[in-house]
Short mmCIF file of C-alpha atoms and ligand atoms in Angstrom, two decimals:
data_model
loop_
_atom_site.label_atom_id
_atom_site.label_comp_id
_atom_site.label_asym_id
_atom_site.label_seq_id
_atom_site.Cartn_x
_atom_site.Cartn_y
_atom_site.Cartn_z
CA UNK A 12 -36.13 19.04 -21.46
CA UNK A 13 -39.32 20.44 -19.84
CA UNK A 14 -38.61 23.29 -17.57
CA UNK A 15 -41.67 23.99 -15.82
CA UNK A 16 -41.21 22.95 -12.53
CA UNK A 17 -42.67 20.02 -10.93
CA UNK A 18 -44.21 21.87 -7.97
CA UNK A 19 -46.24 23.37 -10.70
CA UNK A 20 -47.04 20.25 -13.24
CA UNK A 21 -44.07 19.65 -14.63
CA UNK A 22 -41.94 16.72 -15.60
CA UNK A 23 -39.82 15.94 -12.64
CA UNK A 24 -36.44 15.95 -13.20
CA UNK A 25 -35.51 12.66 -11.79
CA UNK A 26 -36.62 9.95 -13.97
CA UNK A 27 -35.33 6.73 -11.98
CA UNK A 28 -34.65 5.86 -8.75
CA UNK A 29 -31.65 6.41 -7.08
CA UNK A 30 -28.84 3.40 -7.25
CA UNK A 31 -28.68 1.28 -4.23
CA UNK A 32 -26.34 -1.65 -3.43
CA UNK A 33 -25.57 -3.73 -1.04
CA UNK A 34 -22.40 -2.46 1.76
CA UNK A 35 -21.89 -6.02 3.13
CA UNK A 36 -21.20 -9.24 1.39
CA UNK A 37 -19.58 -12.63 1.60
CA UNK A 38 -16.29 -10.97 2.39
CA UNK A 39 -17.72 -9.71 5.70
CA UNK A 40 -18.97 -13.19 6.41
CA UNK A 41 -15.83 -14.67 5.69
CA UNK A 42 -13.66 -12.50 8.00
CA UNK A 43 -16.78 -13.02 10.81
CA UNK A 44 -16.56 -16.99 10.27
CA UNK A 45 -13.07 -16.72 10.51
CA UNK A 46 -13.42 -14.39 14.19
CA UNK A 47 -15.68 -17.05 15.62
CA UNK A 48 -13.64 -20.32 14.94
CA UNK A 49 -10.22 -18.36 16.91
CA UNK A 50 -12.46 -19.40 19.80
CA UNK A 51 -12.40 -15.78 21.45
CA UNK A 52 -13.41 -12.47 20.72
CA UNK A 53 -11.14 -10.44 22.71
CA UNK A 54 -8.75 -8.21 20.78
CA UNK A 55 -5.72 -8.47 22.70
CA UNK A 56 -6.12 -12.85 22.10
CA UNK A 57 -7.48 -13.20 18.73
CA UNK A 58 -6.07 -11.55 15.09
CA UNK A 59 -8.74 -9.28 13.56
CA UNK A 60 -8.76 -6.02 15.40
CA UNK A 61 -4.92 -6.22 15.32
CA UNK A 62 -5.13 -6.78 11.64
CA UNK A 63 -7.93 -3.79 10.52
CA UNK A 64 -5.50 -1.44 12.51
CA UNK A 65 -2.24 -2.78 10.44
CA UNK A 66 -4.31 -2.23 7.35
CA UNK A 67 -5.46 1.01 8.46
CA UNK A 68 -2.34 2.38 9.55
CA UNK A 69 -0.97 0.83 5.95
CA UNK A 70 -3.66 3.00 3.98
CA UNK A 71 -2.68 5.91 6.02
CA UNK A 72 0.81 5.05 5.94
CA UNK A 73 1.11 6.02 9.59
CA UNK A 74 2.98 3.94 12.48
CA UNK A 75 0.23 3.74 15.24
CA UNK A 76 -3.77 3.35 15.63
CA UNK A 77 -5.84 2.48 18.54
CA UNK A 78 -9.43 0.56 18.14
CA UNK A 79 -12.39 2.10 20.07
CA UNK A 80 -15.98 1.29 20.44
CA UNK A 81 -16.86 4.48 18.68
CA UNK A 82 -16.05 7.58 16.81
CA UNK A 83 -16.76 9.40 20.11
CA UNK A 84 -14.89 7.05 22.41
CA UNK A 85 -12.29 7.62 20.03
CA UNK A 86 -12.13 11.23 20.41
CA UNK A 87 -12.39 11.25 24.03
CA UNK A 88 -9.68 8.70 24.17
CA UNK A 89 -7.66 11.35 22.21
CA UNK A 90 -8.26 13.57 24.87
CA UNK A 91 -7.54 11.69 27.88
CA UNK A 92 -4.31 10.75 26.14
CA UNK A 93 -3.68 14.37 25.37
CA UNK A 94 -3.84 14.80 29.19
CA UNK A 95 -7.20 17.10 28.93
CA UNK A 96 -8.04 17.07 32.24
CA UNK A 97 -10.91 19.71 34.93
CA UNK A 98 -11.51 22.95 33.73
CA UNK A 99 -9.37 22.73 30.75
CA UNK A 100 -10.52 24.60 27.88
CA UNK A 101 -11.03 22.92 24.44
CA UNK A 102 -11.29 24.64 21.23
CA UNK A 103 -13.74 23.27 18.91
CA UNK A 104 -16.69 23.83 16.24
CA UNK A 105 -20.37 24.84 16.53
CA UNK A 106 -21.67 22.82 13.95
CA UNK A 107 -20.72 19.07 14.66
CA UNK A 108 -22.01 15.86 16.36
CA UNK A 109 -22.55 15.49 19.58
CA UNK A 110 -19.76 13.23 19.75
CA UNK A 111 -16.86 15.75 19.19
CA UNK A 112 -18.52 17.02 22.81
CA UNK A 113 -19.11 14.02 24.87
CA UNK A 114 -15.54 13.59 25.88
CA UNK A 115 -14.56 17.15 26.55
CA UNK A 116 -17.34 16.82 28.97
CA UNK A 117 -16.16 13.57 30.57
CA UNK A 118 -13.21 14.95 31.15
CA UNK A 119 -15.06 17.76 32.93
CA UNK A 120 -13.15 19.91 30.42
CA UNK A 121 -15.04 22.63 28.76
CA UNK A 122 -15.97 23.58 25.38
CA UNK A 123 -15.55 26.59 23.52
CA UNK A 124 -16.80 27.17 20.35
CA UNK A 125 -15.12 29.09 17.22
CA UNK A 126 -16.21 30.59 14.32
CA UNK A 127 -16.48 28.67 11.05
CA UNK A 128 -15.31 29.17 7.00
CA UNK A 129 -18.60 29.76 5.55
CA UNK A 130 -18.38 27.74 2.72
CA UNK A 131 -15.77 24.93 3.67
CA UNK A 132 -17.73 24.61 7.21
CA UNK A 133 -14.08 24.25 8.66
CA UNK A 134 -12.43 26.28 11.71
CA UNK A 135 -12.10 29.87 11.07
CA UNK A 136 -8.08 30.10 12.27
CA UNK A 137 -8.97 34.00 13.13
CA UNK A 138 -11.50 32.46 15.26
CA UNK A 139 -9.47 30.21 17.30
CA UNK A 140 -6.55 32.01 18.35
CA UNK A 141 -9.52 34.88 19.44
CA UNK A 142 -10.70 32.30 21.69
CA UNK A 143 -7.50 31.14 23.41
CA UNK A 144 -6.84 31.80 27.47
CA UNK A 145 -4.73 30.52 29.68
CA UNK A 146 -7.04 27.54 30.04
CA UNK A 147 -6.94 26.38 26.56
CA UNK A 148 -5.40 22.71 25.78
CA UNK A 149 -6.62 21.94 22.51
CA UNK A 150 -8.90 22.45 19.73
CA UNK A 151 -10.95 19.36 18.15
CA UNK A 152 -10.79 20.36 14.21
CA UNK A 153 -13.61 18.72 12.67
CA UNK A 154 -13.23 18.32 8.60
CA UNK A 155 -17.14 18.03 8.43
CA UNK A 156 -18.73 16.47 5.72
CA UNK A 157 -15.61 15.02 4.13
CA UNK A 158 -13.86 18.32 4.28
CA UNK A 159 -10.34 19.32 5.22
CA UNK A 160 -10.33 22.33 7.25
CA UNK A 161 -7.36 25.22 6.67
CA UNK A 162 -4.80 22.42 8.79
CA UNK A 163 -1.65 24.87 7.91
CA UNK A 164 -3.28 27.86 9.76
CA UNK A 165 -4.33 26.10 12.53
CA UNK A 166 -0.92 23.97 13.33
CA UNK A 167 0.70 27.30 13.14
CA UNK A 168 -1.76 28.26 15.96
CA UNK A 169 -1.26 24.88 18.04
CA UNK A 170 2.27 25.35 17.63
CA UNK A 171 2.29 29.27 18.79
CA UNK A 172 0.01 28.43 21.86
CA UNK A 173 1.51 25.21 22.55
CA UNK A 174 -1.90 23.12 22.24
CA UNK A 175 -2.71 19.80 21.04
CA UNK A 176 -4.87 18.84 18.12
CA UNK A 177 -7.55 16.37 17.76
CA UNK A 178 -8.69 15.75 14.22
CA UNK A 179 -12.45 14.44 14.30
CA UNK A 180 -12.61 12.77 11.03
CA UNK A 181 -15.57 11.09 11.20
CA UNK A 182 -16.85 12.37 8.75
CA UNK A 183 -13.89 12.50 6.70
CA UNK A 184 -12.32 9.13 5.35
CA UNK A 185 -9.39 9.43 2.73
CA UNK A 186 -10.08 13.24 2.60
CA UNK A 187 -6.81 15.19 1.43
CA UNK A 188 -5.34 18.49 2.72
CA UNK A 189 -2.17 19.73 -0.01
CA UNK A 190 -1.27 15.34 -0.55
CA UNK A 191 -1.86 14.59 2.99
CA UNK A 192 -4.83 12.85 4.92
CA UNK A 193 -7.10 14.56 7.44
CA UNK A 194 -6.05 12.68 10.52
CA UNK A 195 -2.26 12.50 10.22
CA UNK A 196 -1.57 16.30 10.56
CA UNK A 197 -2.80 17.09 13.99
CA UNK A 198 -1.51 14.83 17.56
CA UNK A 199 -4.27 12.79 16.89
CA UNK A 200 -6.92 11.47 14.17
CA UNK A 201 -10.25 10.06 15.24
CA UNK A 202 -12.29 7.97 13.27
CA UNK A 203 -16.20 6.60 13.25
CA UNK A 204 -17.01 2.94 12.00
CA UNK A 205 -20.73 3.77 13.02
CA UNK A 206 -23.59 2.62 10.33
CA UNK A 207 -23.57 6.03 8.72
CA UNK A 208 -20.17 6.47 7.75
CA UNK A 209 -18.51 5.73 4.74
CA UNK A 210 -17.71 2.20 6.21
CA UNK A 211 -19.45 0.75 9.08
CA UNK A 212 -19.04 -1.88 11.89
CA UNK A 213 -22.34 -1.90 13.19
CA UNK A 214 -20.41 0.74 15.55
CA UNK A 215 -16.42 1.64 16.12
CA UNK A 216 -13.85 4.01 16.12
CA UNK A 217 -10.04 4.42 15.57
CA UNK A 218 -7.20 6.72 16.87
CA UNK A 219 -4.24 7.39 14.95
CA UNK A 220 -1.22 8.70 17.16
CA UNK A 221 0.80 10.92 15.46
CA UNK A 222 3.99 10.17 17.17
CA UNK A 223 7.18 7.86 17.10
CA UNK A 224 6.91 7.51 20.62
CA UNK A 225 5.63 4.46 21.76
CA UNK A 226 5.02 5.54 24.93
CA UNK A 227 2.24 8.12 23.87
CA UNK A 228 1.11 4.84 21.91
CA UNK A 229 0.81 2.91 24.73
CA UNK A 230 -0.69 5.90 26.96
CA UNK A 231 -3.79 6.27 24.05
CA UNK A 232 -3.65 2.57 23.81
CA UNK A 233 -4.16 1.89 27.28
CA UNK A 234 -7.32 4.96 27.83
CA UNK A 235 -8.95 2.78 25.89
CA UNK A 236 -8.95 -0.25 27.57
CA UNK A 237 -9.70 0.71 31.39
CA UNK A 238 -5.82 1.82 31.72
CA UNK A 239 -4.48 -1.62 31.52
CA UNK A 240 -1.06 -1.99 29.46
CA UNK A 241 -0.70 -4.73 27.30
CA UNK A 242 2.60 -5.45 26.01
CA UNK A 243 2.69 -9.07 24.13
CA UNK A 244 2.16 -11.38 27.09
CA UNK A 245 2.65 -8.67 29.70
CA UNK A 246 0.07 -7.61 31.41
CA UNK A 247 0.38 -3.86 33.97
CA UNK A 248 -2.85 -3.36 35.42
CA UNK A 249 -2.03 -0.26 38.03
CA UNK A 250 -4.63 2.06 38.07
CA UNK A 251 -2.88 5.52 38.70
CA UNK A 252 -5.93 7.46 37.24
CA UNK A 253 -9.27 7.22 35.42
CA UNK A 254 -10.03 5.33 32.31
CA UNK A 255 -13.12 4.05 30.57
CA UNK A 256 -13.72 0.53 28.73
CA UNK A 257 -14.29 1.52 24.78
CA UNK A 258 -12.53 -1.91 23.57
CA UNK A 259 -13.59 -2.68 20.01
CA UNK A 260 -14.67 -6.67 19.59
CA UNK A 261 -12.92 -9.24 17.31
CA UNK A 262 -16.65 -8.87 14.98
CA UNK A 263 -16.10 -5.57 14.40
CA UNK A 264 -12.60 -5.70 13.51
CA UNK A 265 -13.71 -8.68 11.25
CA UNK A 266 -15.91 -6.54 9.13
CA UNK A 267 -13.78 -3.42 9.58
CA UNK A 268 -10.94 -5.59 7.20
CA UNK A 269 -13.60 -6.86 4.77
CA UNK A 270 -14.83 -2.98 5.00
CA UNK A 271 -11.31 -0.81 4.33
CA UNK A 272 -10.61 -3.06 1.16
CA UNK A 273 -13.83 -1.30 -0.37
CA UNK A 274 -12.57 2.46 1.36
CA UNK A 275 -11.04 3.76 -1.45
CA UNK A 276 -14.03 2.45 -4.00
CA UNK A 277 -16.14 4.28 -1.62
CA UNK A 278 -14.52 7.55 -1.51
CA UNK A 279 -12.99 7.88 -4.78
CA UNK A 280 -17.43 7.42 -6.07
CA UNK A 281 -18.52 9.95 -3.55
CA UNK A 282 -15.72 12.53 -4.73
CA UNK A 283 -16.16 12.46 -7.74
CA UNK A 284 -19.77 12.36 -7.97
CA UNK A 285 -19.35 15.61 -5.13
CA UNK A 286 -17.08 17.62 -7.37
CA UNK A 287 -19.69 16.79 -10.98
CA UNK A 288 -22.45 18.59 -8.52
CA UNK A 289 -20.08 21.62 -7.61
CA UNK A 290 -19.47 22.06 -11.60
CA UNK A 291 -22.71 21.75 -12.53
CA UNK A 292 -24.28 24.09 -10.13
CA UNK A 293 -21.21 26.66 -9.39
CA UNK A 294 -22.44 29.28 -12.17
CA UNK A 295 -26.40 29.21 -10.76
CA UNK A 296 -27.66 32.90 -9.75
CA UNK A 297 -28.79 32.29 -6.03
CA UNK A 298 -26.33 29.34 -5.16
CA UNK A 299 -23.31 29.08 -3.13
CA UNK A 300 -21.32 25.58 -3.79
CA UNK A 301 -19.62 23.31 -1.48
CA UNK A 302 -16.35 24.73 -1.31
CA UNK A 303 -13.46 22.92 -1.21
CA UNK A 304 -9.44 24.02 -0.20
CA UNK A 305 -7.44 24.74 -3.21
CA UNK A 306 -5.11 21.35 -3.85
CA UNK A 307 -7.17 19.46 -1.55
CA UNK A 308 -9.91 16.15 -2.09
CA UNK A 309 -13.49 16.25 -0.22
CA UNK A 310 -14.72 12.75 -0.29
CA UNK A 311 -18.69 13.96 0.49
CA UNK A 312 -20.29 12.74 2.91
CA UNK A 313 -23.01 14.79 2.20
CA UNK A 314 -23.28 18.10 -0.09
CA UNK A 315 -24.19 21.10 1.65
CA UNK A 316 -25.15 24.07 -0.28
CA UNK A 317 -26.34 27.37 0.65
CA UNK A 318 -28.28 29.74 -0.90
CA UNK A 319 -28.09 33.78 -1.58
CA UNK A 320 -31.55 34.82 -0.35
CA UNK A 321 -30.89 38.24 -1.57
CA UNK A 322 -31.06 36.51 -4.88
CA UNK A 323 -33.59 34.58 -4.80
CA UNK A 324 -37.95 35.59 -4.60
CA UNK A 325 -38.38 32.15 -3.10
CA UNK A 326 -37.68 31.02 0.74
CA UNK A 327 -35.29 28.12 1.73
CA UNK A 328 -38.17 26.29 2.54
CA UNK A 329 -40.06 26.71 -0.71
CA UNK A 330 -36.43 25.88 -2.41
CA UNK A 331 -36.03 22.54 -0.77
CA UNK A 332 -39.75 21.53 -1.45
CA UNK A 333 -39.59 22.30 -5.23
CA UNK A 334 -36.75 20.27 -5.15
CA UNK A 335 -38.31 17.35 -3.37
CA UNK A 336 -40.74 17.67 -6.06
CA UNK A 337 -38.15 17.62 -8.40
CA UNK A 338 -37.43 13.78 -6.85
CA UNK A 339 -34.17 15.47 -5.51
CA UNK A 340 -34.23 14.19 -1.82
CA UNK A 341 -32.69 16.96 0.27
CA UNK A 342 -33.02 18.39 4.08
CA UNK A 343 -33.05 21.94 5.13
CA UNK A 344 -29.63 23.11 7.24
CA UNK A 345 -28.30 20.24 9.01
CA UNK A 346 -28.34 19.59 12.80
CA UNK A 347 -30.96 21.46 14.40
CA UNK A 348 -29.96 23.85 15.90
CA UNK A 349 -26.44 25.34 16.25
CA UNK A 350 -24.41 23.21 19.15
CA UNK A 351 -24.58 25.96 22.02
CA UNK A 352 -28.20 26.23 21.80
CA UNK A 353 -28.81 22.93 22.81
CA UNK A 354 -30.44 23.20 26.33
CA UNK A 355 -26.85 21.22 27.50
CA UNK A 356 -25.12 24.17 27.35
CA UNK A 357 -27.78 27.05 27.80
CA UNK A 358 -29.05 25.52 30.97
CA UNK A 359 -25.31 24.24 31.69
CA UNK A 360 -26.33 20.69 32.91
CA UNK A 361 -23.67 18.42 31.44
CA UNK A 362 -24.86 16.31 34.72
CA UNK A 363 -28.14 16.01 36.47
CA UNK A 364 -28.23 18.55 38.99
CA UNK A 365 -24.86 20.26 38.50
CA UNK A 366 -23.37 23.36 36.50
CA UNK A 367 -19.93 21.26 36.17
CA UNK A 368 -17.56 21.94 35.30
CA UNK A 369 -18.99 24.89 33.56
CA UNK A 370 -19.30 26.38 36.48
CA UNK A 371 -15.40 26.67 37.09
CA UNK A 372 -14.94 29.77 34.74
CA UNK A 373 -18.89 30.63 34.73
CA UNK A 374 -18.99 30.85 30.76
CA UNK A 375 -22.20 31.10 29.14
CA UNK A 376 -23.35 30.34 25.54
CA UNK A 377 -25.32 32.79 23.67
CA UNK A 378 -27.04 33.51 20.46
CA UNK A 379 -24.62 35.54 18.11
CA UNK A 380 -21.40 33.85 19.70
CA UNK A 381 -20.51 31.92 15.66
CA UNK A 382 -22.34 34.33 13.27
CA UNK A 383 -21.18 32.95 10.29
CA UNK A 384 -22.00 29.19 11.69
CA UNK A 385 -25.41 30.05 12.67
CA UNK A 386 -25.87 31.71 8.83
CA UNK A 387 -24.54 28.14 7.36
CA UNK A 388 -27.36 26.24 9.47
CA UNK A 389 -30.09 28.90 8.15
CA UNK A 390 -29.01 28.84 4.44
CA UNK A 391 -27.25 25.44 3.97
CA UNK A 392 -29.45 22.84 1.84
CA UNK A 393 -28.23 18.95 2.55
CA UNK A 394 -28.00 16.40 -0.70
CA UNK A 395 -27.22 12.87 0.03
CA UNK A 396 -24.24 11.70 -1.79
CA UNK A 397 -23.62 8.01 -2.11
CA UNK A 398 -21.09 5.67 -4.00
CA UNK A 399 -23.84 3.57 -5.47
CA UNK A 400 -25.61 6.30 -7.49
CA UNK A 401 -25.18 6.20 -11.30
CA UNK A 402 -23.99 9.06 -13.57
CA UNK A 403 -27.55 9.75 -14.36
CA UNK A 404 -28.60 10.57 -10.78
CA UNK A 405 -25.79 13.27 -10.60
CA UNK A 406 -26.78 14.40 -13.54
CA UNK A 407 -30.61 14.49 -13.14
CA UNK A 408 -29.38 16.33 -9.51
CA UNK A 409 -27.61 18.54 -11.29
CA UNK A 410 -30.96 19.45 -13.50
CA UNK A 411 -33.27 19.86 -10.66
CA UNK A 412 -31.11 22.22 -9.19
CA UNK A 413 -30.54 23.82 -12.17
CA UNK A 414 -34.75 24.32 -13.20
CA UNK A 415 -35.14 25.33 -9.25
CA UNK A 416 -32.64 28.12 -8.80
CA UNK A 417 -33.19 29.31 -12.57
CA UNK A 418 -37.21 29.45 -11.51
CA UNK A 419 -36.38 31.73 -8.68
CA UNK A 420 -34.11 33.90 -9.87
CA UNK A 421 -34.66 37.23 -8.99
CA UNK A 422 -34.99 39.40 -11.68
CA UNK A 423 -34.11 42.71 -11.92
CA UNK A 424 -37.74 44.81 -11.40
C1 LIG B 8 -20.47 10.36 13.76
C2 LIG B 8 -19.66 11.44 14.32
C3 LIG B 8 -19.07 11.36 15.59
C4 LIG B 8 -19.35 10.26 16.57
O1 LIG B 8 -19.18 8.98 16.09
P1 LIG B 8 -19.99 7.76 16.78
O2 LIG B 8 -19.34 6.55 16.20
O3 LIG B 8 -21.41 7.92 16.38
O4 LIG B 8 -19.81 7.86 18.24
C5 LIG B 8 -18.23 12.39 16.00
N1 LIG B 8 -17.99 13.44 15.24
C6 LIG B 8 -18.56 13.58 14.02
C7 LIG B 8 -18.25 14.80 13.21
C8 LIG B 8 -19.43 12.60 13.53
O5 LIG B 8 -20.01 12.77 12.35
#
């Protein structure tokens, strides 16, 4: 093959397009047909909601799930379940979606950001307990990317401290930690059906209650649904304290079921297609791979590589656009900046014209608070992974990568 590099005139090392197919199809359709002639789309009267969850909670082999109307009603139903209530303090990571923070913030909790793993992205455990007071409730652990964060480490820390933990698995369908799924270790799992995940509903989200007790089943159950209680026919509708409307309709549920029979297709693709890129790139000068925990599965939502500057004569920038040239599609970092950053919490206006609740403890956010997270957003280099590429586009990935790094390899003088 011709190694001169594209940027320069040579032959680019992706010779076809990418492979593309189609998420939806008649079984979707089906399932929605079906929704419509039960004459309502309410989940508590018709069947589909209640059946995605039973499927769910069959894949995941767990006893309970709630449906939500996204992944971040689902984590702040977690919360408000978890009893997270004013000036609480909750635990979480710097480099996430927004949506890990929205709740915290509705429940005029606050957040407090830890250190991460530099090359699994996960919670640093070191990091958290540094971080705990005698505010702290619970830490959000989110397995980004479709990677499982160290969950031993940080149970033994919930379990010391007495805190509760949220799983934000968005990100992170069918992903394993030592045999076990990311979202039954922790007090609760929370799940995204939004159109970027590895399934979609158009939007959604799902809870899985770690418990045998049906009455913390009923408490997550019933966050989610403007407090009401429904058992069977019964109806309680006391209101003894705040709780928001993130029902999930009969349509989604319809297409969640036609969705979850294609999960495992989806993930099983997107791991192994992950792990081909880690071999084929791990022994690069310059190149630091996606890591993942020893006996556990990343199922990719994206690949996120970083690079050794000190090893390389070229700058991030110049890497990603030789490999754009290359016909490798790829993004610099990922979210723009790191979380705390964000105006939100440097100007501390959750709410229009307020400082609450950050203004309960008066902490601050400042540059230098997750060193090793703000390195990972100024070296990381994002590759799209997806179930309906072909061998050859891992492999011809694999080559572009390979002609980049090996261009700019800095040799010894
Ligand atoms: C997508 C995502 C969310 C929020 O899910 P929505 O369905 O978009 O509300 C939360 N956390 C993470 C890590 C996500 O990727």
């Amino acid at each position: 093959m011709d190694n001169q590099l594209a940027i320069f005139g040579g032959t680019k090392a992706k010779s076809t397009s990418f492979g593309t197919g189609k998420r939806f199809g008649l079984e979707e359709a089906q399932e929605l047909l079906e929704a419509l002639e039960q004459n309502t789309l309410f989940y508590h009267s018709g069947r589909k909601v209640k059946a995605f969850l039973s499927d769910f909670n069959a894949l995941y082999g767990v006893k309970y799930s709630v449906a939500a109307s996204s992944g971040t009603a689902a984590i702040h139903v977690a919360l408000g379940a978890a009893g997270i209530s004013v000036g609480d303090e909750v635990i979480t990571s710097p480099i996430t979606d927004q949506g890990t923070l929205i709740g915290i913030l509705y429940q005029n909790a606050i957040p407090i950001f830890a250190d991460l793993d530099p090359h699994t992205y996960g919670l640093n455990p070191a990091s958290i307990e540094s971080r705990i007071t005698e505010r702290t409730k619970a830490i959000i652990v989110v397995h980004l990317a479709g990677n499982a964060s160290d969950m031993d480490a940080i149970m033994d820390i919930a379990r010391k401290y007495r805190l509760k933990v949220i799983e934000d698995c968005a990100q992170s369908y069918l992903t394993k930690y030592k045999d076990r799924y990311v979202g039954t270790i922790g007090d609760y799992g929370c799940f995204s059906t939004n159109d970027f995940k590895h399934i979609s509903t158009g939007d959604g989200g799902i809870v899985i209650v770690n418990s045998d007790d049906e009455g913390q089943y009923q408490m997550t159950h019933a966050f989610a649904d403007k407090n009401f209680q429904r058992f069977g026919d019964k109806v309680v509708k006391d209101l003894y304290h705040l709780a928001p409307n993130y029902r999930m309709t009969e349509l989604q549920g319809a297409v969640g079921i036609a969705q979850l029979k294609k999960l495992p297709w989806i993930c099983g693709k997107r791991r192994d297609y992950g792990d081909r890129v880690t071999e084929g790139i791990r022994d690069l000068p310059g190149i630091s791979v996606h890591r993942v925990l020893e006996n556990s599965e990343c199922t990719y939502w994206f690949y996120m590589l970083r690079l050794k500057l000190e090893e390389l004569s070229c700058s991030r920038d110049q890497f990603c656009q030789a490999l754009a040239e290359e016909g490798i599609p790829n993004s610099a970092g990922y979210i723009p900046t790191i979380t705390y950053m964000q105006p939100l919490f440097q100007q501390r206006n959750a709410y229009l014209n307020s400082n609450f609740p950050f203004d309960i403890t008066g902490v601050t956010y400042s540059k230098g608070l997750c060193p090793i997270a703000e390195e990972i957003l100024d070296t990381a280099i994002r590759l799209p992974i997806n179930e309906f590429y072909t061998d050859q586009d891992i492999d011809e990935m694999i080559h572009g990568i390979r002609k980049v790094a090996q261009y700019y390899e800095r040799k010894p003088e």
